[in-house]
Amino acid sequence: MRWALAVLAGALMVLSFAPFGWFPMAPLSIAAFYQLLPAPCRRARRSGFAVGWFYGLGLLGFGVFWIRISLNEFGNMPALAANALMLLLVAALALFYGVAGWLVARLRPAADGPGWWAGPLLVLPSVWVLLEALRGWLFTGFPWLFAGNGQINPLPLVGAPLAGWAPVVGVHGLSLIVALSAGLLWIAVRRPGVARRASAAALVALWFGGALLGRVEWTRPADGPLTVAAVQGNVEQAVKWSPDGLVSTLEIYLGLTREVLADSDVIVWPETAIPSFLHEVQAGLVTPLAADARKAGAEVVIGVPIMEPGGHYYNGLISIGSASDRYYKRHLVPFGEFLPLKRQLRPLIDWFNVPMSDFSRGRAAQPLLQVGPYAVGVSICYEDVFPEEVREALPEAAYLINVSNDAWFGDSLAPHQHLEFARLRALENGRPLVRATNTGISAIIDHRGRVMASLPLFERAVLTGTIQPRTGLTPFAALGSGPVLLLAAAMLVLSLLVVRRSGVPS
């Protein structure tokens, strides 16, 4: 029963993320996780690992089940094998939560001891955040479904109170606040008297403080507004890389672009919108389009694979118009865009049969692209889930662009979750963001992470709107996640000192 409840508690966390957006589910979920852990004795630590692992199965099993779609429907993998690999990945990632359960059960003081408060207020938040950070880094990282990700979704009447903390502490800081809120909530429910009243007051102060911070303008406008357009071609993934589909794909994007060329300052095409190498379409497509853009006073940003002399090729982004520049994707997706341990695993990638699955990694010092008169912070697909990498574009970037192709995951939770992470990057850095995707969800996002306009999934159209370039730095853009992670480490050390004084029953 304990393990079944742990799976349920993990699944509850998924409701805090898009498209559901019920942000209170995150602290409730972590509080349930803490309650399910066994009493702090040495014999119970193995049970703590099991509770954490089953919690991770619930969170990731319900949260990222869509991985099987890319493996089965677009990777030519049999359904049985695709589901087996998806479950294997979920089981492996759930180990992080198993370690969290083991550590919290191992380190928290006895519930009736003098330092009982260290468990929910020090051990739980610090362990949670440090293991999330590790998951976002180890083996190139998988920073998906962090506890803080869902805190930017407003609910009627109450809004999204913790979102105000995002420009100050970033997503890791939000996760720390969510886990600390879970600990305060646990105390308010489980401990009587002064402890209950003090924890309730601290919880209100924490959330009210976020609401107040949400009123602060950390950055300021730079020059006039820009009219932007995101082109959503809605080209089916099953035919995207077919040689017979190249001409029709280019006709779709050129036709949609011409509709808005005269009225737009910036037009953005999605990731690999051109399913061919740049040098193969330079003369027939890119050069004439650049001339048309200059004549109309517009800038066009295009996702296209780029092959360099020597045979290395990159997932690229180019700008054409009054300025010409290019950016190569720096953070590639393992097995999707490059193959780790290539010599040993070559038969696997040949079986998987993913087009363009041997990209080289770009080595730009900063993710910047010159788009007309502005330096723009750019990210390609998966890169926008890494907060430190997007932050590297500041303070030079006047706004942000993300191009993606979420068609790999069909009509699932993935496109909604990915848009949510892009919104958080805009809020963290105080910059508007233009997001162009192949099949949706394309969006125009303001510097507070609010979606000003969007296109739904599987619709062929051009999304138009206005953004305001900005200058200045949020505290997070200036300092990054380092202070939060140092704080979490200090909390963990302090908890060890408390445990040593209070002791753990045997």
XYZ file of C-alpha atoms in Angstrom:
506
model
C 0.000 0.000 0.000
C 2.848 2.399 0.817
C 4.420 1.818 -2.596
C 1.088 2.220 -4.409
C 0.498 5.495 -2.586
C 4.015 6.601 -3.578
C 3.169 6.033 -7.259
C -0.037 8.031 -6.753
C 1.857 10.859 -5.034
C 4.316 11.026 -7.946
C 1.493 11.084 -10.483
C -0.093 13.922 -8.505
C 2.935 16.101 -9.283
C 2.198 15.805 -13.038
C -1.008 17.779 -12.486
C 1.058 20.839 -11.542
C 2.536 21.019 -15.053
C 0.943 22.048 -18.334
C -1.589 21.445 -19.725
C -3.224 20.990 -16.296
C -1.483 23.818 -14.464
C -2.707 23.064 -10.931
C 0.411 24.428 -9.228
C -0.638 23.535 -5.617
C -0.295 19.861 -6.556
C 3.514 20.180 -6.453
C 3.908 20.930 -2.710
C 1.063 18.531 -1.908
C 2.842 15.791 -3.844
C 6.179 16.337 -2.073
C 4.472 16.538 1.318
C 2.831 13.160 0.579
C 6.246 11.796 -0.428
C 7.685 12.894 2.926
C 4.780 11.424 4.868
C 5.152 8.054 3.128
C 8.808 7.680 4.091
C 9.498 5.239 6.943
C 10.520 6.367 10.408
C 14.219 7.297 10.623
C 15.831 4.060 11.695
C 18.595 2.142 9.958
C 16.394 -0.825 9.075
C 13.956 1.444 7.242
C 16.408 3.069 4.822
C 15.937 0.413 2.163
C 12.197 1.042 2.388
C 12.893 4.762 1.959
C 14.671 4.038 -1.316
C 11.725 1.939 -2.497
C 9.211 4.672 -1.635
C 11.280 7.228 -3.535
C 11.733 4.949 -6.546
C 8.013 4.215 -6.792
C 7.339 7.945 -6.427
C 9.658 8.536 -9.391
C 7.835 5.867 -11.385
C 4.566 7.726 -10.816
C 5.988 11.145 -11.707
C 7.977 10.150 -14.770
C 5.774 7.273 -15.897
C 2.784 9.582 -16.212
C 4.826 12.679 -17.077
C 7.063 11.476 -19.928
C 5.267 8.422 -21.312
C 5.172 10.315 -24.615
C 8.768 9.242 -25.298
C 7.366 6.000 -26.687
C 5.654 7.955 -29.509
C 8.951 9.095 -31.020
C 10.413 5.605 -30.700
C 7.459 3.725 -32.140
C 5.679 6.010 -34.595
C 8.639 7.949 -35.976
C 11.661 5.825 -35.049
C 10.438 2.671 -36.795
C 10.712 0.687 -33.581
C 8.185 -2.062 -32.802
C 5.604 -1.033 -30.212
C 6.786 -3.638 -27.719
C 10.407 -2.501 -27.949
C 9.422 1.196 -27.810
C 7.369 0.696 -24.659
C 10.102 -1.423 -23.092
C 12.746 1.259 -23.722
C 10.443 3.972 -22.416
C 9.837 1.995 -19.210
C 13.563 1.319 -18.861
C 14.318 5.046 -19.116
C 11.606 5.884 -16.574
C 12.899 3.215 -14.185
C 16.440 4.591 -14.520
C 15.422 8.214 -13.971
C 13.269 7.173 -10.999
C 16.502 6.137 -9.276
C 17.130 9.822 -8.509
C 13.954 9.832 -6.425
C 14.937 6.508 -4.882
C 18.176 8.132 -3.725
C 16.160 11.094 -2.434
C 13.933 8.750 -0.415
C 16.965 6.893 0.972
C 18.765 10.107 1.946
C 15.778 11.776 3.573
C 14.930 8.606 5.515
C 18.606 8.301 6.466
C 19.202 11.920 7.512
C 16.027 13.247 9.077
C 15.983 13.234 12.895
C 13.465 11.276 14.898
C 9.967 12.770 14.885
C 9.945 13.010 18.683
C 13.507 14.332 18.991
C 14.635 17.901 19.629
C 15.653 18.508 16.025
C 12.572 17.007 14.330
C 12.041 20.238 12.342
C 15.253 19.671 10.368
C 13.621 16.834 8.422
C 10.872 18.802 6.644
C 12.664 22.175 6.608
C 16.299 21.275 5.842
C 16.742 17.685 4.703
C 13.745 17.456 2.362
C 14.261 20.736 0.403
C 18.043 20.426 0.129
C 18.072 16.802 -0.995
C 15.254 17.427 -3.456
C 16.919 20.383 -5.176
C 20.442 18.955 -5.260
C 19.217 15.728 -6.866
C 17.142 17.665 -9.406
C 20.270 19.636 -10.298
C 22.210 16.389 -10.642
C 19.522 14.949 -12.918
C 19.755 18.087 -15.052
C 23.506 17.609 -15.512
C 24.479 13.927 -15.385
C 24.880 12.183 -18.785
C 24.148 15.511 -20.590
C 21.117 16.042 -18.342
C 17.365 15.543 -18.395
C 15.946 18.656 -16.644
C 12.316 17.768 -17.330
C 9.515 18.080 -14.755
C 11.421 19.852 -11.999
C 9.168 20.707 -9.075
C 9.416 24.424 -9.837
C 8.438 24.179 -13.506
C 4.681 24.329 -12.955
C 4.621 27.376 -10.708
C 4.031 29.895 -13.518
C 0.505 28.721 -14.355
C -2.060 31.100 -12.814
C -5.297 29.845 -11.301
C -8.477 31.933 -11.073
C -8.570 34.372 -8.139
C -5.135 33.426 -6.769
C -2.889 33.780 -9.826
C 0.542 32.117 -9.579
C 2.069 33.507 -6.374
C 5.408 31.703 -6.514
C 6.102 32.830 -10.096
C 7.443 36.109 -8.730
C 10.444 34.230 -7.331
C 11.527 32.967 -10.789
C 13.453 36.088 -11.923
C 15.230 36.098 -8.551
C 16.161 32.443 -7.992
C 15.380 30.565 -11.239
C 13.809 27.149 -11.556
C 16.080 25.514 -8.948
C 15.096 28.222 -6.482
C 11.438 27.609 -7.305
C 11.942 23.899 -6.632
C 13.569 24.736 -3.302
C 10.619 26.958 -2.360
C 8.118 24.286 -3.452
C 9.888 21.600 -1.394
C 10.163 23.970 1.586
C 6.450 24.729 1.204
C 5.803 20.976 1.293
C 7.738 20.723 4.552
C 5.829 23.638 6.082
C 2.564 22.115 4.918
C 3.517 18.773 6.518
C 4.251 20.517 9.830
C 0.975 22.461 9.673
C -0.954 19.209 9.276
C 1.066 16.881 11.504
C 2.299 19.030 14.401
C -0.021 20.765 16.870
C 0.242 24.047 18.736
C 2.960 26.620 18.109
C 4.639 24.573 15.362
C 1.402 24.477 13.378
C 0.795 28.211 13.673
C 4.406 29.140 12.922
C 4.610 26.909 9.834
C 1.309 28.233 8.486
C 2.537 31.804 8.963
C 5.852 31.014 7.250
C 4.025 29.380 4.345
C 1.801 32.433 3.857
C 4.836 34.749 4.040
C 6.723 32.690 1.451
C 3.864 32.718 -1.029
C 2.840 36.314 -0.333
C 6.473 37.355 -0.834
C 6.395 35.745 -4.271
C 3.228 37.657 -5.134
C 4.927 40.933 -4.154
C 8.060 40.112 -6.167
C 5.829 39.455 -9.157
C 5.095 43.190 -9.274
C 8.764 44.150 -9.681
C 10.042 45.123 -13.140
C 13.590 43.775 -13.210
C 14.323 44.845 -16.793
C 13.373 47.870 -18.886
C 12.274 48.479 -22.493
C 14.913 49.035 -25.181
C 13.901 51.037 -28.264
C 10.549 50.528 -29.910
C 8.399 47.369 -30.208
C 8.896 44.820 -32.990
C 6.253 43.105 -35.089
C 7.081 39.405 -35.144
C 5.707 36.363 -36.934
C 6.168 32.658 -36.127
C 5.574 30.364 -39.106
C 4.008 27.005 -38.223
C 4.155 24.848 -41.344
C 2.510 21.765 -39.779
C 4.501 19.375 -41.973
C 3.843 15.788 -40.904
C 6.850 14.198 -39.240
C 6.295 11.009 -41.206
C 6.970 12.836 -44.505
C 9.209 15.660 -43.316
C 12.479 13.994 -44.351
C 11.144 12.296 -47.457
C 12.981 13.532 -50.607
C 9.628 13.783 -52.366
C 8.377 16.207 -49.719
C 11.144 18.821 -49.945
C 9.592 21.027 -52.626
C 6.125 21.011 -51.064
C 7.621 21.823 -47.640
C 9.525 24.816 -49.020
C 6.405 26.007 -50.844
C 4.456 25.910 -47.568
C 6.995 28.031 -45.684
C 7.572 30.472 -48.532
C 3.840 30.925 -49.066
C 3.161 31.609 -45.392
C 6.159 33.945 -45.188
C 5.067 36.038 -48.156
C 1.721 36.640 -46.424
C 3.432 38.591 -43.638
C 6.750 39.717 -45.169
C 5.680 43.302 -45.773
C 4.197 43.779 -42.291
C 6.794 42.061 -40.074
C 10.082 43.126 -38.552
C 11.106 39.551 -37.705
C 9.844 36.245 -39.130
C 10.868 32.950 -37.495
C 10.757 29.489 -39.070
C 10.909 26.323 -36.882
C 13.769 23.914 -36.220
C 14.971 22.229 -39.434
C 12.119 23.879 -41.290
C 14.244 23.245 -44.385
C 14.754 19.455 -44.465
C 17.911 19.769 -46.549
C 21.427 21.099 -46.042
C 21.887 24.851 -46.347
C 24.344 24.664 -49.239
C 21.792 22.676 -51.262
C 19.155 25.419 -51.055
C 21.352 28.514 -50.750
C 21.136 29.676 -54.367
C 17.556 28.648 -55.107
C 15.883 29.630 -51.824
C 17.943 31.463 -49.232
C 19.619 34.104 -51.403
C 16.375 35.217 -53.143
C 14.485 35.213 -49.830
C 17.201 37.347 -48.240
C 16.870 39.880 -51.057
C 13.074 39.978 -50.641
C 13.467 40.409 -46.884
C 15.866 43.344 -47.279
C 13.506 44.991 -49.738
C 10.609 44.617 -47.272
C 12.698 45.727 -44.283
C 12.270 42.365 -42.549
C 14.570 39.841 -40.910
C 14.014 36.094 -41.345
C 15.337 33.419 -38.970
C 15.384 29.886 -40.377
C 16.101 26.477 -38.860
C 18.217 24.419 -41.278
C 20.914 21.703 -41.111
C 24.325 23.098 -42.062
C 27.228 21.026 -43.387
C 30.739 22.390 -43.031
C 33.795 21.411 -45.087
C 35.127 18.161 -43.740
C 31.715 16.498 -43.474
C 30.612 17.656 -40.017
C 27.022 18.865 -39.963
C 25.066 20.876 -37.425
C 21.509 21.603 -36.341
C 21.606 25.257 -37.298
C 19.769 28.547 -37.196
C 20.489 31.327 -39.699
C 19.352 34.933 -39.933
C 18.974 36.701 -43.272
C 17.951 40.236 -44.173
C 19.922 43.318 -43.186
C 22.236 41.055 -41.131
C 23.493 37.565 -41.856
C 24.495 35.241 -39.033
C 24.299 31.613 -37.955
C 24.117 29.570 -34.738
C 24.883 25.884 -34.256
C 22.990 23.912 -31.615
C 25.261 23.221 -28.652
C 23.262 20.784 -26.498
C 22.291 17.778 -28.579
C 19.761 15.088 -27.655
C 21.446 11.706 -27.012
C 20.319 9.004 -29.462
C 18.145 11.544 -31.314
C 20.858 13.900 -32.607
C 24.061 12.124 -31.680
C 25.058 8.654 -30.571
C 27.054 8.220 -27.350
C 29.568 5.355 -27.545
C 29.099 5.397 -31.297
C 31.271 2.391 -32.110
C 29.582 0.118 -29.583
C 26.002 1.277 -30.205
C 26.009 1.771 -33.991
C 23.659 -1.226 -34.597
C 21.091 0.389 -32.275
C 21.012 3.697 -34.148
C 20.865 1.892 -37.494
C 17.825 -0.028 -36.218
C 16.241 3.131 -34.814
C 16.674 4.863 -38.216
C 16.377 8.495 -37.115
C 17.073 11.057 -39.892
C 19.992 13.430 -39.226
C 21.059 11.524 -36.099
C 24.784 12.248 -36.208
C 24.964 16.012 -35.684
C 28.122 17.666 -34.395
C 27.938 19.955 -31.389
C 28.214 23.710 -31.887
C 30.891 25.463 -29.862
C 29.712 29.084 -29.723
C 30.717 30.851 -26.514
C 27.218 32.341 -26.214
C 23.869 31.368 -27.770
C 23.551 34.667 -29.665
C 22.361 35.410 -33.195
C 22.475 38.821 -34.864
C 18.963 39.516 -36.162
C 18.921 42.931 -37.800
C 20.162 45.505 -35.279
C 19.601 43.236 -32.269
C 21.630 40.466 -30.667
C 19.115 37.727 -29.845
C 19.421 34.816 -27.424
C 18.534 31.677 -29.359
C 17.887 28.055 -28.449
C 17.023 25.087 -30.606
C 14.403 22.681 -29.250
C 15.687 20.884 -26.140
C 18.174 23.654 -25.280
C 15.502 25.851 -23.723
C 14.965 23.407 -20.846
C 18.477 24.196 -19.558
C 18.184 27.486 -17.642
C 21.915 28.154 -17.362
C 22.428 27.776 -21.108
C 19.670 30.242 -22.028
C 20.954 32.660 -19.389
C 24.356 32.798 -21.134
C 22.840 35.083 -23.791
C 22.329 37.864 -21.230
C 22.825 40.801 -20.971
C 23.499 41.209 -24.707
C 20.245 39.619 -25.885
C 17.358 42.043 -26.434
C 14.876 39.163 -26.731
C 14.831 35.377 -27.061
C 13.957 32.990 -29.880
C 13.285 29.277 -29.538
C 12.698 27.022 -32.534
C 11.527 23.480 -32.048
C 9.963 20.422 -33.615
C 7.679 18.729 -31.092
C 6.032 16.674 -33.840
C 8.127 13.746 -32.549
C 5.722 13.447 -29.611
C 2.355 13.770 -31.320
C -0.722 14.984 -29.459
C 0.631 14.333 -25.971
C 1.660 16.260 -22.868
C 5.107 17.016 -24.327
C 4.313 20.104 -26.474
C 2.420 21.715 -23.573
C 5.213 20.965 -21.102
C 7.843 22.273 -23.523
C 5.993 25.553 -23.990
C 5.793 25.884 -20.209
C 9.580 25.581 -19.902
C 10.057 28.238 -22.616
C 7.761 30.555 -20.671
C 9.857 30.039 -17.553
C 13.047 30.961 -19.444
C 11.406 34.229 -20.534
C 10.370 35.013 -16.959
C 13.741 34.080 -15.449
C 15.620 36.386 -17.804
C 13.108 39.212 -18.161
C 13.034 38.927 -21.962
C 10.185 38.300 -24.426
C 10.432 35.090 -26.408
C 9.267 34.120 -29.898
C 8.698 30.378 -30.263
C 8.247 28.788 -33.689
C 7.500 25.074 -33.960
C 6.752 22.742 -36.832
C 3.402 21.397 -35.605
C 2.807 23.507 -32.481
C 2.612 24.979 -30.003
C 4.036 28.204 -31.488
C 3.741 31.202 -29.193
C 4.665 34.818 -28.516
C 5.616 35.213 -24.848
C 6.209 38.454 -22.964
C 9.016 39.134 -20.470
C 6.796 37.946 -17.601
C 6.330 34.515 -19.140
C 2.766 35.191 -20.245
C 1.554 33.776 -23.568
C 0.334 36.779 -25.549
C -0.681 34.709 -28.586
C -0.347 31.084 -29.658
C -1.223 28.573 -32.364
C -2.748 25.211 -31.396
C -1.290 21.865 -32.332
C -1.500 20.672 -35.941
C -2.611 23.953 -37.478
C -0.872 25.477 -40.505
C -0.741 29.235 -40.027
C 1.380 32.270 -39.195
C 1.239 33.680 -35.675
C 1.749 37.438 -35.549
C 2.150 39.814 -32.642
C 4.331 42.428 -31.011
C 7.244 42.116 -28.621
C 9.202 44.753 -26.708
C 13.003 44.298 -26.739
C 14.430 44.806 -23.262
C 17.672 45.563 -21.494
C 18.962 45.008 -17.971
C 19.378 41.912 -15.823
C 17.162 40.004 -13.443
C 18.910 38.699 -10.307
C 18.822 35.196 -11.797
C 20.318 36.367 -15.107
C 23.108 38.078 -13.163
C 23.917 35.287 -10.699
C 22.461 32.067 -12.105
C 21.624 28.984 -10.065
C 24.859 28.966 -8.084
C 23.576 30.810 -4.997
C 20.529 28.544 -4.710
C 22.586 25.362 -5.021
C 25.076 26.669 -2.449
C 22.163 27.445 -0.135
C 20.806 23.920 -0.602
C 24.235 22.456 0.169
C 24.491 24.619 3.301
C 21.031 23.451 4.398
C 22.153 19.857 3.959
C 25.299 20.426 6.042
C 23.242 22.139 8.756
C 20.849 19.203 8.796
C 23.782 16.838 9.345
C 24.836 18.862 12.378
C 21.286 18.727 13.748
C 21.120 14.968 13.159
C 24.420 14.455 14.989
C 23.053 16.290 18.010
C 19.617 14.644 18.027
C 20.668 11.147 16.931
C 18.893 8.562 14.781
C 17.300 5.535 16.425
C 18.689 2.153 15.513
